[in-house]
Coordinates of C-alpha atoms in Angstrom, one line a residue:
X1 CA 0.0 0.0 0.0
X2 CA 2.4 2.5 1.0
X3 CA 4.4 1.7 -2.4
X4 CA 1.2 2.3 -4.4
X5 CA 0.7 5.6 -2.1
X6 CA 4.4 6.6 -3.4
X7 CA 3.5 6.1 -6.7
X8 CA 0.5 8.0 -7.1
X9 CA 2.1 10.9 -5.2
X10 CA 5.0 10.6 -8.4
X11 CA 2.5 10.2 -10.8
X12 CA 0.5 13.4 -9.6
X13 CA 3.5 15.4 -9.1
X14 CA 4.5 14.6 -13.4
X15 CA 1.6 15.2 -14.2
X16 CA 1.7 18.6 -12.4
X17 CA 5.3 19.1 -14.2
X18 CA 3.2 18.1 -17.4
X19 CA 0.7 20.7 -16.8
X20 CA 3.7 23.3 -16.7
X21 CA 5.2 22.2 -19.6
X22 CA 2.3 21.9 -21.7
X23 CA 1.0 25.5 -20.2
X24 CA 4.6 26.8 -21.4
X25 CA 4.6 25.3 -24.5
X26 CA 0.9 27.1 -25.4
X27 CA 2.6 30.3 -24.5
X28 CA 5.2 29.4 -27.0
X29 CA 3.2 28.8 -29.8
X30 CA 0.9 31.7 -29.4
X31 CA 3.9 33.9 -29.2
X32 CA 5.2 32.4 -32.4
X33 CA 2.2 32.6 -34.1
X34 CA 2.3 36.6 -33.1
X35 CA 5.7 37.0 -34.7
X36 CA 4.8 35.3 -37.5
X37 CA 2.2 37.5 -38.4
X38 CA 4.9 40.7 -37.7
X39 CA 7.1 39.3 -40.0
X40 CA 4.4 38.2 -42.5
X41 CA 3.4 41.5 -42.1
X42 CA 6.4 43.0 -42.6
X43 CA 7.3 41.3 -45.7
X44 CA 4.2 42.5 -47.4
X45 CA 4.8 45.9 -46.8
X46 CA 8.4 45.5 -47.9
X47 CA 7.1 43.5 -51.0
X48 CA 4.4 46.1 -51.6
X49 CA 7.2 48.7 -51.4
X50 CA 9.4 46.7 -53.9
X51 CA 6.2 46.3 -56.8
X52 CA 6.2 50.3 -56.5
X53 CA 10.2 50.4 -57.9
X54 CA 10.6 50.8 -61.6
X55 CA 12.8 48.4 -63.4
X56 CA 15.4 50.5 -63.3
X57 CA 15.5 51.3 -60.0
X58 CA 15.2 47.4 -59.3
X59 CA 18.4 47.0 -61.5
X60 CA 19.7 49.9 -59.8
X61 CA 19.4 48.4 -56.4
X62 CA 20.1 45.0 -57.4
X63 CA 23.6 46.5 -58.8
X64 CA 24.5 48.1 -55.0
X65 CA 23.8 44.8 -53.8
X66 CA 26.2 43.3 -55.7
X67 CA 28.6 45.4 -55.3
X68 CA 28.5 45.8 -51.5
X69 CA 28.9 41.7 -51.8
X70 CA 31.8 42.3 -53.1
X71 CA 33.1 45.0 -51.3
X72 CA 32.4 42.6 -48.2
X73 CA 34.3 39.6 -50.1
X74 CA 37.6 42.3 -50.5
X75 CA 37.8 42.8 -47.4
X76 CA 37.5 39.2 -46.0
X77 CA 40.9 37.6 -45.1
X78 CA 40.2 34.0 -45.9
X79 CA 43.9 33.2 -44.4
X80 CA 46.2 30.3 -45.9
X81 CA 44.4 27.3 -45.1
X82 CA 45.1 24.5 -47.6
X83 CA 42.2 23.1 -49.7
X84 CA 41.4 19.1 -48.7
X85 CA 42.0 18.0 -52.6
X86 CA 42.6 19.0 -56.0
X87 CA 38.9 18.7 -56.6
X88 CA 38.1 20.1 -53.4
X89 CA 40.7 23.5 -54.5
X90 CA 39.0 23.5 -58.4
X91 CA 35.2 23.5 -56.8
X92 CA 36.3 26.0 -54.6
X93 CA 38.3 28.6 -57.5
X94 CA 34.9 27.7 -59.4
X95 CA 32.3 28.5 -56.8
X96 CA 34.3 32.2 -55.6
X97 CA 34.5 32.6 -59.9
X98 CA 30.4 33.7 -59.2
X99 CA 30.7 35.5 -56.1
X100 CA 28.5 38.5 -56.6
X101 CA 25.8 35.9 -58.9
X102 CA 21.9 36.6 -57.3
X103 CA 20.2 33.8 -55.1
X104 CA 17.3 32.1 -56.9
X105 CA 15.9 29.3 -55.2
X106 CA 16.0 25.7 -56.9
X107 CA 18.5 26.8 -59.6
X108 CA 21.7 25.4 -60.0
X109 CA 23.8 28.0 -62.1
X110 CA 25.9 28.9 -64.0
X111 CA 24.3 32.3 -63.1
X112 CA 21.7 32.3 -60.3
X113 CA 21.6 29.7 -57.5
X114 CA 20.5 28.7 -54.2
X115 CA 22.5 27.2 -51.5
X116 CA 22.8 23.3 -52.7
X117 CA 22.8 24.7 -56.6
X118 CA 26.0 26.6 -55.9
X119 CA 27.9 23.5 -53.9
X120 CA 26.9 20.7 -56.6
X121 CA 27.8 23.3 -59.4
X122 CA 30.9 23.9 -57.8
X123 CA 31.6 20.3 -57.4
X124 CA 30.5 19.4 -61.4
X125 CA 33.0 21.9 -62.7
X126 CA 35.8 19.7 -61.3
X127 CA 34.4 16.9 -62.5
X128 CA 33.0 15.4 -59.4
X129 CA 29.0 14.6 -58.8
X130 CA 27.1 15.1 -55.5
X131 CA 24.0 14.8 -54.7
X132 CA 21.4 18.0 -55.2
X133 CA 20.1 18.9 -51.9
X134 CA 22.1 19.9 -48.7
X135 CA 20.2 17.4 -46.8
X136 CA 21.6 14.4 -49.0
X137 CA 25.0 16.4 -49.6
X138 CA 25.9 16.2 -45.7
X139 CA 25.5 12.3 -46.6
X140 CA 28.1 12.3 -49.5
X141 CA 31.5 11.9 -47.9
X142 CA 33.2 12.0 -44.7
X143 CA 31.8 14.1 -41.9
X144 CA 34.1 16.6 -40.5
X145 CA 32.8 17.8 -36.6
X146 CA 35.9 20.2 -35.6
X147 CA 35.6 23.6 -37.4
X148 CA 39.5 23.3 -36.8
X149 CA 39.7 20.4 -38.9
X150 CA 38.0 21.8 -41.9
X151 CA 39.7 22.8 -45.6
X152 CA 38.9 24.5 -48.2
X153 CA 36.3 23.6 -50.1
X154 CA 34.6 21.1 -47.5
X155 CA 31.0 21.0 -47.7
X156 CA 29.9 23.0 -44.2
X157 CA 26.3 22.1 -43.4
X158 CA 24.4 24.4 -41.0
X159 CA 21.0 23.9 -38.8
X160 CA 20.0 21.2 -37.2
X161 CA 17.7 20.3 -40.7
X162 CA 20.4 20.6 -42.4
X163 CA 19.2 22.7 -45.3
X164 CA 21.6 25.4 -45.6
X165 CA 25.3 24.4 -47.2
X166 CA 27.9 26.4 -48.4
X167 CA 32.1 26.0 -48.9
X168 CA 34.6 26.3 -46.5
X169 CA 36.3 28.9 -47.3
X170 CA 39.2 29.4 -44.7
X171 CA 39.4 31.4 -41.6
X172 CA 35.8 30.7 -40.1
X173 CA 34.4 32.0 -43.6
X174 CA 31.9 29.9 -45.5
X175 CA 31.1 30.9 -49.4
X176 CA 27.8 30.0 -49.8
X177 CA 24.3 31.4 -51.3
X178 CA 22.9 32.4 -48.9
X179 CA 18.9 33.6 -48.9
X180 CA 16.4 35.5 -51.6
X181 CA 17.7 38.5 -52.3
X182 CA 21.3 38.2 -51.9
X183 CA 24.2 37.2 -53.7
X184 CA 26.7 34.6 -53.4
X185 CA 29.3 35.7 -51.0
X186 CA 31.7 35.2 -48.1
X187 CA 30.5 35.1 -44.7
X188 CA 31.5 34.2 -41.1
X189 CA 30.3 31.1 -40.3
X190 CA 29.7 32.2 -36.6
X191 CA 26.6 33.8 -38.7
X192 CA 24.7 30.2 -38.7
X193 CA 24.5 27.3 -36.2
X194 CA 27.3 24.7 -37.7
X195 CA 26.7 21.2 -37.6
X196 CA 29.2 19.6 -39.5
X197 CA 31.8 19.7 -42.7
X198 CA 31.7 16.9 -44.9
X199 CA 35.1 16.0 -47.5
X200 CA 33.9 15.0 -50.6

């Protein structure tokens, strides 16, 4: 009896920890579901704004994009890290050969690309075939989980989903694609939660 008394009491007391957490996560997902209405919000002005541009000024501010890209690029110092192959160094030269090129989601070159578009690209001008997506290209050659340990032109996979990817670019920099409305680039990788390089 007494052991059947000590296990209600632990049962009651979870399910008042469950109560909590359950309370807690409510709170969550209605906060969530405010921001995303901000930024939904936000974005529809901002896209509203954008439809009132002329085509020249859209060219106009697409070319200051660009160039601040660059700009940025110049004045990363990518260091003297050596690149993990011959491959890995001519997938590398070929991805920073379109530095400045816009994002465009689901394209794979040789002008516009998205994230995974860019790395395969990279990859297919020296010769060498990886899968399409980042999900399946964290899956196409040895993992790397030190940032220490990385070369250039490792794959470096970021989020915990795995769907952003770029190149390891030396000196904590990763050259990747990176969102809608920018342009292929350098970038810290400190910028994005790493998960792991792979060395194709």
């Amino acid at each position: 009896l007494k052991k059947v008394q000590e296990k209600q009491r632990s049962l009651a007391q979870q399910r008042a920890e469950a109560s909590v957490k359950l309370k807690d996560l409510a709170d969550t997902r209605t906060e969530l579901a405010s921001k995303k209405k901000e930024v939904q919000s936000k974005l529809g002005a901002a896209q509203k704004l954008l439809n009132t541009l002329t085509a020249q000024e859209k060219a106009a501010l697409a070319t200051q994009d660009r160039q601040r890209a660059t700009r940025a690029d110049e004045r990363v110092g990518l260091g003297t890290t050596k690149a993990a192959s011959g491959r890995a160094a001519a997938a590398f030269a070929a991805a920073q050969s379109v530095i400045g090129s816009p994002y465009a989601y689901a394209h794979s070159g040789p002008s516009t690309f998205d994230c995974s578009g860019l790395t395969s690209w990279a990859y297919a001008q020296a010769d060498v075939t990886i899968p399409r997506t980042s999900q399946a290209q964290a899956d196409a050659g040895t993992r790397i989980y030190s940032q220490s340990d990385l070369q250039v032109g490792d794959l470096v996979i970021f989020y915990g989903d795995q769907h952003h990817v770029g190149l390891y670019a030396g000196n904590g920099q990763v050259l990747h694609a990176p969102h809608t409305g920018a342009f292929v680039r350098n970038e810290s990788m400190a910028n994005m939660p790493f998960q792991f390089g792979v060395r194709i």
